[in-house]
């Protein structure tokens, strides 16, 4: 067990090292916090729940419109960005980034990390 | 009897640790287990007992700081709590504690001090902050022999002996003894990464005074707060307008909802801290158009509140259907008979009949908007989830 947790922590720490990334969370598809780079457990708990809801709703919406499955959900505001990507059928990854962070590199790395997370959890 | 102070564990142990008995917290490396011994010290002090804490892996001042972090004020207990310092001598620093083990790598030095304490102090709780550290310094065989003597002497002198032990890769013989014959009770503390539940649990591996329960409890360590039982997900579901969001907010220490035009369109999420439990609450929307999302989000629940509007039996069919969508059959669930303050509200027993509910499904009368009955409902569900007292 500690091995799996270590691997997830490493993956999140690497992701967090990318410029502009402020926090990363691994959560389950049904909204439970797995691990996060930030200590604020309460905030992480509700972020996990809400991000799973957003991705779930996006998935339902776009498949019902027969437009395939969503690659990611991106939320942009004046004060920051939130990106949610699926990581296999069980998990998802959430990144909180600074408002001026470039999404190009972040999205690229996020895809790679999502694949890794999927493998770690299977 | 000394209570361990760990929620639920005292129930499992028929009330706590009887005088003269020994107990080991057998901790998997990497798990936050050392707090268990500290929580038992705090519990001893709170109930007026005397406690001795043998500190081996850090200086006593740091341990005192940790008590503060957990929110346990030890200042009022200056004449009830004593430290055995076996760390400062190791690093060549002076010690201010009443008992000091001058040669912490020599078991005879420990022996002399511990036996003195056992013989000369009134019956109390003696907690070893880290038996594994003593073992590392003094040797496995030597330490085990000493522990045998301490436990015997403590039995005669009516002390309660508690050990934190981290199960590093010691010899098989040592680990088997520790899980087996050396102590009257063994509490195993470990971690799990099962599906998506990453957490820590404890369970009773052995106890020679209480019948052992096979159940393990998930826990979290809160600062302040200490060891709290952790329920990662409780689902709140039920028809539109039944009072689900109101219920989640009434129960939660803090909660958020995604509402538009007065109704929940995504979910409610709340966190409850109550009587040693720490639980996360997920509330679903009620209308059928949200069913696909409800399905997605209700996985991994450990229990369910089914909220119904007691004045609106027409909705009971939908309520039952929601148990199906959330795959809640088979999980412990409690029916929350809400809006008991409204005229025409059906009584819980009438609801049971209309619903055709089995007798073992509790129907709890609630007025969510006035927080009446919500914690009763919570306690009943928690009891069902944790397998009763
Ligand atoms: N009379 C009464 N009304 C309540 C009670 N609990 C909730 N309500 C009301 O019922 C309505 C629906 O509540 P809400 O929590 O949004 O229901 P939800 O759709 O199940 O989330 C609101 O107008 C609440 O004020 C209660 O205990 N008694
Ligand atoms: Mg609602």
Short mmCIF file of C-alpha atoms and ligand atoms in Angstrom, two decimals:
data_model
loop_
_atom_site.label_atom_id
_atom_site.label_comp_id
_atom_site.label_asym_id
_atom_site.label_seq_id
_atom_site.Cartn_x
_atom_site.Cartn_y
_atom_site.Cartn_z
CA UNK A 1 0.00 0.00 0.00
CA UNK A 2 2.69 2.48 0.96
CA UNK A 3 4.26 1.81 -2.45
CA UNK A 4 1.14 2.90 -4.30
CA UNK A 5 0.82 6.01 -2.17
CA UNK A 6 4.49 6.84 -2.73
CA UNK A 7 4.05 6.51 -6.49
CA UNK A 8 0.96 8.72 -6.52
CA UNK A 9 2.74 11.32 -4.37
CA UNK A 10 5.76 11.30 -6.69
CA UNK A 11 3.57 11.74 -9.74
CA UNK A 12 1.74 14.67 -8.15
CA UNK A 13 4.98 16.27 -6.98
CA UNK A 14 6.43 16.08 -10.51
CA UNK A 15 3.31 17.65 -11.94
CA UNK A 16 3.41 20.41 -9.39
CA UNK A 17 6.97 21.29 -10.46
CA UNK A 18 5.71 22.59 -13.79
CA UNK A 19 5.74 26.38 -13.97
CA UNK A 20 2.44 27.96 -12.97
CA UNK A 21 1.00 24.85 -11.29
CA UNK A 22 -0.14 25.60 -7.74
CA UNK A 23 -1.65 22.33 -6.58
CA UNK A 24 -2.48 18.88 -7.92
CA UNK A 25 -4.99 16.35 -6.71
CA UNK A 26 -5.65 12.73 -7.55
CA UNK A 27 -9.27 11.82 -6.91
CA UNK A 28 -11.60 8.96 -7.66
CA UNK A 29 -14.22 9.20 -10.40
CA UNK A 30 -16.84 9.17 -7.68
CA UNK A 31 -15.37 12.18 -5.97
CA UNK A 32 -13.15 10.89 -3.18
CA UNK A 33 -9.79 12.48 -2.51
CA UNK A 34 -6.93 10.04 -3.12
CA UNK A 35 -3.86 12.23 -2.57
CA UNK A 36 -3.06 15.93 -2.95
CA UNK A 37 0.02 18.13 -2.91
CA UNK A 38 -1.69 20.59 -0.63
CA UNK A 39 -2.30 20.01 3.06
CA UNK A 40 -5.66 21.78 3.26
CA UNK A 41 -7.63 18.57 3.47
CA UNK A 42 -11.07 20.19 3.67
CA UNK A 43 -10.58 22.20 0.53
CA UNK A 44 -9.10 19.19 -1.26
CA UNK A 45 -12.08 17.03 -0.25
CA UNK A 46 -14.66 19.36 -1.72
CA UNK A 47 -12.53 20.14 -4.78
CA UNK A 48 -12.36 16.39 -5.46
CA UNK A 49 -16.10 16.02 -5.14
CA UNK A 50 -16.88 19.03 -7.33
CA UNK A 51 -14.31 18.17 -10.01
CA UNK A 52 -15.66 14.64 -10.29
CA UNK A 53 -19.13 16.12 -10.67
CA UNK A 54 -17.96 18.49 -13.40
CA UNK A 55 -16.17 15.79 -15.36
CA UNK A 56 -19.10 13.42 -14.86
CA UNK A 57 -21.57 16.02 -16.07
CA UNK A 58 -19.33 16.93 -19.03
CA UNK A 59 -19.03 13.31 -19.97
CA UNK A 60 -22.77 12.75 -19.81
CA UNK A 61 -23.50 15.92 -21.76
CA UNK A 62 -21.06 15.35 -24.60
CA UNK A 63 -21.76 11.64 -25.07
CA UNK A 64 -25.50 12.30 -25.09
CA UNK A 65 -24.85 14.88 -27.82
CA UNK A 66 -22.93 12.13 -29.61
CA UNK A 67 -19.70 14.06 -29.61
CA UNK A 68 -17.48 11.39 -28.11
CA UNK A 69 -15.86 11.61 -24.70
CA UNK A 70 -14.35 14.78 -23.22
CA UNK A 71 -10.55 15.04 -23.08
CA UNK A 72 -10.67 17.43 -20.19
CA UNK A 73 -12.64 20.12 -18.42
CA UNK A 74 -11.00 23.53 -18.15
CA UNK A 75 -12.29 26.29 -15.93
CA UNK A 76 -10.75 29.74 -16.25
CA UNK A 77 -11.26 32.68 -13.96
CA UNK A 78 -9.57 35.96 -13.26
CA UNK A 79 -7.63 34.41 -10.41
CA UNK A 80 -6.66 31.05 -11.77
CA UNK A 81 -7.33 27.95 -13.77
CA UNK A 82 -8.66 24.54 -12.92
CA UNK A 83 -8.13 21.55 -15.20
CA UNK A 84 -9.68 18.11 -14.71
CA UNK A 85 -8.71 15.07 -16.78
CA UNK A 86 -9.80 11.47 -16.50
CA UNK A 87 -7.15 8.91 -15.56
CA UNK A 88 -8.64 5.57 -16.50
CA UNK A 89 -12.04 4.44 -15.37
CA UNK A 90 -11.36 4.85 -11.68
CA UNK A 91 -9.54 8.11 -11.18
CA UNK A 92 -9.04 11.68 -12.32
CA UNK A 93 -6.39 14.33 -11.98
CA UNK A 94 -7.00 17.93 -11.02
CA UNK A 95 -4.58 20.81 -11.48
CA UNK A 96 -4.91 24.29 -10.03
CA UNK A 97 -2.81 26.84 -11.91
CA UNK A 98 -1.99 30.53 -11.77
CA UNK A 99 -4.04 32.84 -14.03
CA UNK A 100 -1.04 33.56 -16.27
CA UNK A 101 0.12 29.93 -16.46
CA UNK A 102 0.56 28.63 -20.01
CA UNK A 103 -1.77 25.71 -20.51
CA UNK A 104 0.21 24.10 -23.37
CA UNK A 105 2.88 22.39 -21.32
CA UNK A 106 0.53 21.74 -18.42
CA UNK A 107 -1.98 19.89 -20.60
CA UNK A 108 0.77 17.85 -22.24
CA UNK A 109 2.23 16.76 -18.91
CA UNK A 110 -1.22 16.23 -17.45
CA UNK A 111 -2.04 13.72 -20.21
CA UNK A 112 1.16 11.81 -19.49
CA UNK A 113 0.55 11.84 -15.75
CA UNK A 114 -3.03 10.70 -16.21
CA UNK A 115 -1.82 7.63 -18.12
CA UNK A 116 0.69 6.91 -15.38
CA UNK A 117 -1.91 7.30 -12.66
CA UNK A 118 -4.18 4.90 -14.48
CA UNK A 119 -1.37 2.33 -14.55
CA UNK A 120 -0.46 2.87 -10.91
CA UNK A 121 -4.02 2.22 -9.83
CA UNK A 122 -4.55 -0.94 -11.86
CA UNK B 1 -9.99 -0.11 33.54
CA UNK B 2 -8.19 2.49 31.44
CA UNK B 3 -9.86 3.75 28.27
CA UNK B 4 -7.62 3.83 25.20
CA UNK B 5 -9.35 7.05 24.12
CA UNK B 6 -9.51 5.73 20.56
CA UNK B 7 -13.14 5.94 19.37
CA UNK B 8 -14.73 2.52 18.92
CA UNK B 9 -11.62 0.69 20.14
CA UNK B 10 -12.85 0.91 23.72
CA UNK B 11 -16.14 -0.68 22.62
CA UNK B 12 -14.20 -3.46 20.92
CA UNK B 13 -12.23 -4.01 24.14
CA UNK B 14 -15.34 -4.12 26.34
CA UNK B 15 -14.61 -0.72 27.81
CA UNK B 16 -10.82 -0.41 27.67
CA UNK B 17 -7.71 -2.01 29.14
CA UNK B 18 -8.18 -3.69 32.54
CA UNK B 19 -5.63 -3.02 35.29
CA UNK B 20 -2.60 -5.30 35.10
CA UNK B 21 -2.95 -5.92 31.34
CA UNK B 22 -0.59 -5.06 28.51
CA UNK B 23 -1.46 -3.87 25.02
CA UNK B 24 0.66 -3.24 21.96
CA UNK B 25 -0.17 -0.94 19.06
CA UNK B 26 1.41 -2.93 16.24
CA UNK B 27 2.11 -0.34 13.58
CA UNK B 28 2.94 -0.88 9.90
CA UNK B 29 5.88 1.34 8.89
CA UNK B 30 4.71 4.53 7.19
CA UNK B 31 1.44 4.73 9.12
CA UNK B 32 0.74 7.46 11.69
CA UNK B 33 0.46 5.07 14.60
CA UNK B 34 2.48 6.64 17.37
CA UNK B 35 -0.38 8.95 18.22
CA UNK B 36 -2.31 5.94 19.56
CA UNK B 37 -0.11 5.68 22.65
CA UNK B 38 -0.36 9.43 23.18
CA UNK B 39 -4.12 9.38 22.90
CA UNK B 40 -4.21 6.67 25.58
CA UNK B 41 -2.08 8.88 27.83
CA UNK B 42 -4.47 11.77 27.30
CA UNK B 43 -7.43 9.53 28.04
CA UNK B 44 -5.78 8.31 31.26
CA UNK B 45 -5.11 11.86 32.44
CA UNK B 46 -8.61 13.04 31.59
CA UNK B 47 -10.13 10.37 33.77
CA UNK B 48 -7.89 11.28 36.70
CA UNK B 49 -5.21 8.61 36.30
CA UNK B 50 -1.43 8.79 36.45
CA UNK B 51 0.62 8.28 33.30
CA UNK B 52 4.26 7.61 32.53
CA UNK B 53 5.50 8.21 29.00
CA UNK B 54 8.75 6.55 27.96
CA UNK B 55 10.16 8.74 25.22
CA UNK B 56 12.83 7.06 23.09
CA UNK B 57 12.77 8.47 19.61
CA UNK B 58 12.81 12.22 20.19
CA UNK B 59 13.26 14.72 23.00
CA UNK B 60 10.41 15.00 25.52
CA UNK B 61 9.92 18.69 24.69
CA UNK B 62 8.93 17.77 21.14
CA UNK B 63 6.46 15.22 22.47
CA UNK B 64 4.96 17.89 24.71
CA UNK B 65 4.57 20.07 21.63
CA UNK B 66 2.79 17.22 19.84
CA UNK B 67 0.24 16.96 22.67
CA UNK B 68 -0.50 20.64 22.06
CA UNK B 69 -0.86 20.09 18.31
CA UNK B 70 -3.51 17.47 18.95
CA UNK B 71 -5.29 19.99 21.16
CA UNK B 72 -4.57 18.19 24.44
CA UNK B 73 -3.49 20.52 27.20
CA UNK B 74 -1.14 18.61 29.52
CA UNK B 75 -0.15 21.58 31.69
CA UNK B 76 -2.79 20.89 34.37
CA UNK B 77 -1.36 17.39 34.82
CA UNK B 78 2.16 18.28 36.01
CA UNK B 79 1.84 15.95 39.00
CA UNK B 80 0.06 13.21 37.03
CA UNK B 81 2.23 12.85 33.94
CA UNK B 82 5.91 11.92 34.04
CA UNK B 83 8.38 11.35 31.29
CA UNK B 84 11.15 8.79 31.07
CA UNK B 85 13.78 10.42 28.87
CA UNK B 86 15.97 7.96 26.99
CA UNK B 87 16.69 10.29 24.09
CA UNK B 88 18.64 13.26 25.43
CA UNK B 89 21.39 11.01 26.90
CA UNK B 90 21.70 9.39 23.48
CA UNK B 91 22.59 12.71 21.86
CA UNK B 92 24.62 13.85 24.85
CA UNK B 93 22.18 16.56 25.90
CA UNK B 94 21.09 17.28 29.48
CA UNK B 95 17.61 16.24 30.56
CA UNK B 96 15.08 17.96 32.83
CA UNK B 97 12.84 14.95 33.26
CA UNK B 98 12.17 13.08 36.47
CA UNK B 99 13.43 9.80 35.02
CA UNK B 100 16.44 9.59 32.73
CA UNK B 101 17.88 6.47 31.14
CA UNK B 102 21.58 7.32 31.13
CA UNK B 103 22.61 4.47 28.82
CA UNK B 104 19.73 4.01 26.39
CA UNK B 105 21.65 1.31 24.50
CA UNK B 106 21.80 -0.87 27.57
CA UNK B 107 18.63 -2.75 28.47
CA UNK B 108 19.77 -3.07 32.10
CA UNK B 109 19.55 0.67 32.49
CA UNK B 110 15.96 0.61 31.17
CA UNK B 111 15.15 -2.36 33.34
CA UNK B 112 16.23 -0.66 36.51
CA UNK B 113 14.20 2.49 35.88
CA UNK B 114 11.06 0.81 34.56
CA UNK B 115 11.01 -1.71 37.41
CA UNK B 116 11.49 1.09 39.93
CA UNK B 117 8.54 2.93 38.43
CA UNK B 118 6.36 -0.17 38.40
CA UNK B 119 7.15 -0.92 42.03
CA UNK B 120 7.14 2.55 43.47
CA UNK B 121 4.47 4.59 41.68
CA UNK B 122 0.74 4.09 42.29
CA UNK B 123 -1.12 2.02 39.64
CA UNK B 124 -1.20 3.98 36.41
CA UNK B 125 -0.69 3.79 32.66
CA UNK B 126 2.84 3.28 31.39
CA UNK B 127 3.20 4.04 27.69
CA UNK B 128 6.27 3.33 25.56
CA UNK B 129 6.47 5.87 22.76
CA UNK B 130 8.50 3.49 20.62
CA UNK B 131 9.38 -0.04 21.66
CA UNK B 132 11.00 -0.54 18.27
CA UNK B 133 13.55 2.19 19.01
CA UNK B 134 14.50 0.50 22.27
CA UNK B 135 14.84 -2.75 20.35
CA UNK B 136 17.11 -1.11 17.77
CA UNK B 137 19.40 0.16 20.51
CA UNK B 138 19.36 -2.73 22.97
CA UNK B 139 18.80 -5.77 20.75
CA UNK B 140 15.68 -7.76 19.95
CA UNK B 141 16.13 -10.70 22.35
CA UNK B 142 17.25 -8.51 25.21
CA UNK B 143 14.30 -6.15 24.82
CA UNK B 144 11.78 -8.97 24.60
CA UNK B 145 13.11 -10.54 27.79
CA UNK B 146 12.81 -7.18 29.55
CA UNK B 147 9.24 -6.64 28.28
CA UNK B 148 8.25 -10.06 29.62
CA UNK B 149 9.46 -9.06 33.06
CA UNK B 150 7.83 -5.61 32.90
CA UNK B 151 4.46 -7.04 31.93
CA UNK B 152 4.58 -9.62 34.72
CA UNK B 153 5.55 -7.03 37.31
CA UNK B 154 2.90 -4.63 36.01
CA UNK B 155 0.29 -7.37 36.34
CA UNK B 156 1.13 -7.78 40.00
CA UNK B 157 1.25 -4.04 40.63
CA UNK B 158 -1.93 -3.23 38.69
CA UNK B 159 -0.37 -1.00 36.06
CA UNK B 160 -1.62 -0.83 32.49
CA UNK B 161 1.23 -1.27 29.99
CA UNK B 162 0.89 0.21 26.51
CA UNK B 163 3.51 -0.05 23.77
CA UNK B 164 3.81 1.58 20.38
CA UNK B 165 5.70 -0.83 18.16
CA UNK B 166 6.58 -0.16 14.54
CA UNK B 167 6.89 -3.45 12.66
CA UNK B 168 10.19 -2.88 10.86
CA UNK B 169 11.69 -6.00 9.31
CA UNK B 170 12.81 -7.62 12.56
CA UNK B 171 13.35 -11.36 12.81
CA UNK B 172 10.25 -13.44 12.20
CA UNK B 173 10.52 -14.84 15.68
CA UNK B 174 10.36 -11.35 17.20
CA UNK B 175 7.40 -10.24 15.12
CA UNK B 176 5.49 -13.44 15.89
CA UNK B 177 6.08 -13.04 19.61
CA UNK B 178 4.88 -9.48 19.52
CA UNK B 179 1.74 -10.38 17.62
CA UNK B 180 1.27 -13.45 19.78
CA UNK B 181 2.24 -14.24 23.35
CA UNK B 182 4.08 -11.20 24.60
CA UNK B 183 1.05 -8.99 25.23
CA UNK B 184 -2.51 -9.45 26.45
CA UNK B 185 -3.84 -7.47 23.49
CA UNK B 186 -2.57 -6.58 20.04
CA UNK B 187 -4.08 -3.74 18.01
CA UNK B 188 -2.88 -3.74 14.44
CA UNK B 189 -2.57 -0.41 12.70
CA UNK B 190 -1.99 -0.37 8.96
CA UNK B 191 -2.63 1.29 5.66
CA UNK B 192 -4.78 0.27 2.75
CA UNK B 193 -4.89 1.24 -0.87
CA UNK B 194 -7.92 -0.71 -1.90
CA UNK B 195 -9.61 0.41 -5.10
CA UNK B 196 -9.65 4.15 -4.45
CA UNK B 197 -9.84 4.18 -0.69
CA UNK B 198 -6.42 5.22 0.50
CA UNK B 199 -6.38 5.23 4.20
CA UNK B 200 -5.29 3.94 7.53
CA UNK B 201 -7.13 1.43 9.66
CA UNK B 202 -6.91 -0.29 13.00
CA UNK B 203 -8.33 -3.56 14.22
CA UNK B 204 -8.08 -5.90 17.19
CA UNK B 205 -5.72 -8.77 16.38
CA UNK B 206 -5.80 -10.28 19.84
CA UNK B 207 -7.31 -9.62 23.25
CA UNK B 208 -7.45 -12.09 26.13
CA UNK B 209 -10.23 -10.26 28.00
CA UNK B 210 -12.71 -9.21 25.33
CA UNK B 211 -14.21 -11.24 22.55
CA UNK B 212 -12.52 -9.96 19.42
CA UNK B 213 -14.38 -8.32 16.57
CA UNK B 214 -13.08 -8.87 13.08
CA UNK B 215 -14.03 -5.34 12.02
CA UNK B 216 -11.36 -2.81 11.07
CA UNK B 217 -11.99 0.90 11.34
CA UNK B 218 -10.67 3.53 8.97
CA UNK B 219 -9.17 6.49 10.77
CA UNK B 220 -7.69 9.89 10.18
CA UNK B 221 -5.35 11.87 12.38
CA UNK B 222 -6.55 15.44 12.87
CA UNK B 223 -4.56 18.30 14.38
CA UNK B 224 -6.26 19.26 16.62
CA UNK B 225 -8.44 16.27 17.34
CA UNK B 226 -6.25 13.17 17.29
CA UNK B 227 -7.47 9.83 15.98
CA UNK B 228 -10.95 10.13 14.44
CA UNK B 229 -12.85 7.37 12.74
CA UNK B 230 -13.12 8.19 9.09
CA UNK B 231 -16.10 7.48 6.86
CA UNK B 232 -15.02 8.61 3.36
CA UNK B 233 -18.49 8.76 1.89
CA UNK B 234 -22.05 8.81 3.12
CA UNK B 235 -24.66 9.42 0.45
CA UNK B 236 -27.74 11.58 0.99
CA UNK B 237 -30.35 10.90 -1.63
CA UNK B 238 -34.10 11.14 -2.10
CA UNK B 239 -36.73 12.89 -4.26
CA UNK B 240 -36.71 16.55 -5.27
CA UNK B 241 -37.63 18.95 -2.47
CA UNK B 242 -37.48 16.32 0.27
CA UNK B 243 -34.92 18.37 2.20
CA UNK B 244 -31.66 16.67 1.25
CA UNK B 245 -29.63 19.87 1.00
CA UNK B 246 -31.14 21.16 4.22
CA UNK B 247 -30.22 17.87 5.89
CA UNK B 248 -26.61 17.97 4.63
CA UNK B 249 -26.16 21.50 5.92
CA UNK B 250 -27.82 20.75 9.26
CA UNK B 251 -25.48 17.84 9.85
CA UNK B 252 -22.25 19.29 8.56
CA UNK B 253 -19.58 21.28 10.32
CA UNK B 254 -19.10 22.87 6.92
CA UNK B 255 -20.85 22.26 3.63
CA UNK B 256 -21.18 23.54 0.09
CA UNK B 257 -23.92 23.06 -2.46
CA UNK B 258 -24.21 23.64 -6.15
CA UNK B 259 -27.67 25.14 -6.32
CA UNK B 260 -29.45 27.07 -9.05
CA UNK B 261 -32.94 28.55 -8.65
CA UNK B 262 -33.26 26.92 -5.25
CA UNK B 263 -32.51 23.39 -6.25
CA UNK B 264 -29.38 21.28 -6.31
CA UNK B 265 -28.08 20.76 -9.80
CA UNK B 266 -24.80 19.03 -9.09
CA UNK B 267 -24.37 18.01 -5.52
CA UNK B 268 -24.03 18.91 -1.89
CA UNK B 269 -20.79 18.16 -0.13
CA UNK B 270 -20.39 18.41 3.59
CA UNK B 271 -18.06 17.35 6.33
CA UNK B 272 -19.20 16.12 9.74
CA UNK B 273 -17.09 16.00 12.89
CA UNK B 274 -19.13 14.35 15.59
CA UNK B 275 -18.39 12.10 18.57
CA UNK B 276 -15.01 10.91 17.35
CA UNK B 277 -16.17 10.47 13.77
CA UNK B 278 -15.03 12.35 10.70
CA UNK B 279 -17.31 11.75 7.75
CA UNK B 280 -17.77 13.23 4.28
CA UNK B 281 -21.33 13.62 3.09
CA UNK B 282 -22.37 13.61 -0.57
CA UNK B 283 -25.86 14.86 -1.39
CA UNK B 284 -27.37 14.10 -4.80
CA UNK B 285 -29.90 16.08 -6.82
CA UNK B 286 -33.39 14.61 -6.87
CA UNK B 287 -34.88 15.08 -10.31
CA UNK B 288 -34.77 12.28 -12.83
CA UNK B 289 -32.91 14.32 -15.41
CA UNK B 290 -29.85 14.13 -13.17
CA UNK B 291 -29.92 10.36 -12.82
CA UNK B 292 -26.83 9.74 -15.01
CA UNK B 293 -24.70 11.97 -12.77
CA UNK B 294 -26.16 10.53 -9.60
CA UNK B 295 -25.10 7.11 -10.81
CA UNK B 296 -21.57 8.32 -11.51
CA UNK B 297 -21.09 9.89 -8.12
CA UNK B 298 -22.63 7.43 -5.75
CA UNK B 299 -19.89 4.78 -5.91
CA UNK B 300 -17.86 3.83 -2.85
CA UNK B 301 -20.51 4.95 -0.38
CA UNK B 302 -20.38 3.30 3.01
CA UNK B 303 -23.94 4.16 3.97
CA UNK B 304 -26.99 6.07 2.77
CA UNK B 305 -29.53 8.52 4.13
CA UNK B 306 -32.74 8.31 2.13
CA UNK B 307 -34.53 11.60 2.77
CA UNK B 308 -38.29 11.74 2.21
CA UNK B 309 -40.87 14.47 2.66
CA UNK B 310 -43.21 12.90 5.21
CA UNK B 311 -46.14 14.94 3.89
CA UNK B 312 -45.72 13.66 0.36
CA UNK B 313 -46.29 9.90 0.06
CA UNK B 314 -46.72 10.30 -3.69
CA UNK B 315 -42.95 10.63 -3.86
CA UNK B 316 -42.15 7.40 -2.07
CA UNK B 317 -42.00 5.46 -5.31
CA UNK B 318 -39.36 7.81 -6.61
CA UNK B 319 -37.51 7.50 -3.28
CA UNK B 320 -37.32 3.75 -3.62
CA UNK B 321 -36.19 4.10 -7.19
CA UNK B 322 -33.35 6.35 -6.02
CA UNK B 323 -32.06 3.61 -3.77
CA UNK B 324 -31.85 1.52 -6.91
CA UNK B 325 -30.08 4.13 -9.04
CA UNK B 326 -27.51 4.76 -6.36
CA UNK B 327 -26.99 1.00 -6.00
CA UNK B 328 -27.68 1.44 -2.33
CA UNK B 329 -29.34 -1.88 -1.73
CA UNK B 330 -26.99 -3.93 0.36
CA UNK B 331 -25.48 -0.85 1.99
CA UNK B 332 -26.59 0.22 5.44
CA UNK B 333 -29.31 2.85 5.03
CA UNK B 334 -31.57 4.95 7.17
CA UNK B 335 -34.81 6.60 6.08
CA UNK B 336 -34.96 10.23 7.16
CA UNK B 337 -38.66 11.06 7.65
CA UNK B 338 -38.27 14.80 7.13
CA UNK B 339 -40.65 17.73 7.63
CA UNK B 340 -42.21 16.19 10.75
CA UNK B 341 -43.18 19.74 11.74
CA UNK B 342 -45.62 20.10 8.83
CA UNK B 343 -49.27 19.31 9.26
CA UNK B 344 -50.20 16.04 7.64
CA UNK B 345 -46.76 14.54 8.12
CA UNK B 346 -46.94 10.76 8.27
CA UNK B 347 -45.52 9.11 11.37
CA UNK B 348 -42.37 7.00 10.90
CA UNK B 349 -44.31 3.76 11.32
CA UNK B 350 -46.85 4.86 8.68
CA UNK B 351 -43.97 5.56 6.35
CA UNK B 352 -42.48 2.15 7.04
CA UNK B 353 -45.81 0.55 6.09
CA UNK B 354 -46.35 2.60 2.95
CA UNK B 355 -42.80 1.85 1.87
CA UNK B 356 -43.02 -1.78 2.85
CA UNK B 357 -39.69 -1.41 4.65
CA UNK B 358 -38.20 -4.30 6.59
CA UNK B 359 -38.13 -3.87 10.38
CA UNK B 360 -34.35 -3.53 10.48
CA UNK B 361 -34.36 -0.37 8.37
CA UNK B 362 -34.58 2.55 10.78
CA UNK B 363 -37.05 5.34 9.98
CA UNK B 364 -36.00 8.45 11.92
CA UNK B 365 -38.32 11.43 12.51
CA UNK B 366 -36.51 14.62 11.48
CA UNK B 367 -37.09 18.34 11.07
CA UNK B 368 -34.01 19.15 9.03
CA UNK B 369 -34.69 22.86 8.90
CA UNK B 370 -34.56 23.06 12.71
CA UNK B 371 -31.77 20.46 13.03
CA UNK B 372 -34.11 18.17 14.96
CA UNK B 373 -33.28 14.47 14.71
CA UNK B 374 -30.36 14.90 12.30
CA UNK B 375 -27.69 13.75 14.72
CA UNK B 376 -29.86 10.89 15.94
CA UNK B 377 -30.10 9.77 12.32
CA UNK B 378 -26.33 10.15 11.97
CA UNK B 379 -25.62 8.05 15.05
CA UNK B 380 -27.98 5.32 13.91
CA UNK B 381 -26.38 5.13 10.47
CA UNK B 382 -22.83 5.20 11.89
CA UNK B 383 -23.77 2.37 14.22
CA UNK B 384 -24.99 0.35 11.26
CA UNK B 385 -21.84 1.13 9.26
CA UNK B 386 -19.47 0.25 12.08
CA UNK B 387 -21.39 -2.86 13.06
CA UNK B 388 -22.99 -1.60 16.24
CA UNK B 389 -21.43 -1.05 19.63
N1 LIG C 1 -41.42 22.34 6.96
C1 LIG C 1 -40.20 21.93 6.67
N2 LIG C 1 -39.61 22.30 5.52
C2 LIG C 1 -38.36 21.87 5.25
C3 LIG C 1 -37.66 21.03 6.17
N3 LIG C 1 -36.45 20.74 5.61
C4 LIG C 1 -36.40 21.38 4.43
N4 LIG C 1 -37.56 22.08 4.20
C5 LIG C 1 -37.89 22.89 3.05
O1 LIG C 1 -38.06 22.04 1.92
C6 LIG C 1 -37.61 22.69 0.74
C7 LIG C 1 -36.64 21.83 -0.01
O2 LIG C 1 -35.44 21.69 0.75
P1 LIG C 1 -34.06 21.28 0.06
O3 LIG C 1 -33.13 20.98 1.19
O4 LIG C 1 -33.62 22.24 -0.95
O5 LIG C 1 -34.52 19.93 -0.65
P2 LIG C 1 -33.73 19.01 -1.69
O6 LIG C 1 -34.31 19.29 -3.03
O7 LIG C 1 -34.07 17.61 -1.27
O8 LIG C 1 -32.28 19.29 -1.58
C8 LIG C 1 -37.04 24.02 1.17
O9 LIG C 1 -38.01 25.01 0.97
C9 LIG C 1 -36.77 23.82 2.66
O10 LIG C 1 -36.86 25.02 3.37
C10 LIG C 1 -38.30 20.66 7.39
O11 LIG C 1 -37.76 19.93 8.23
N5 LIG C 1 -39.57 21.13 7.59
MG1 LIG C 2 -30.93 19.87 -2.88
#
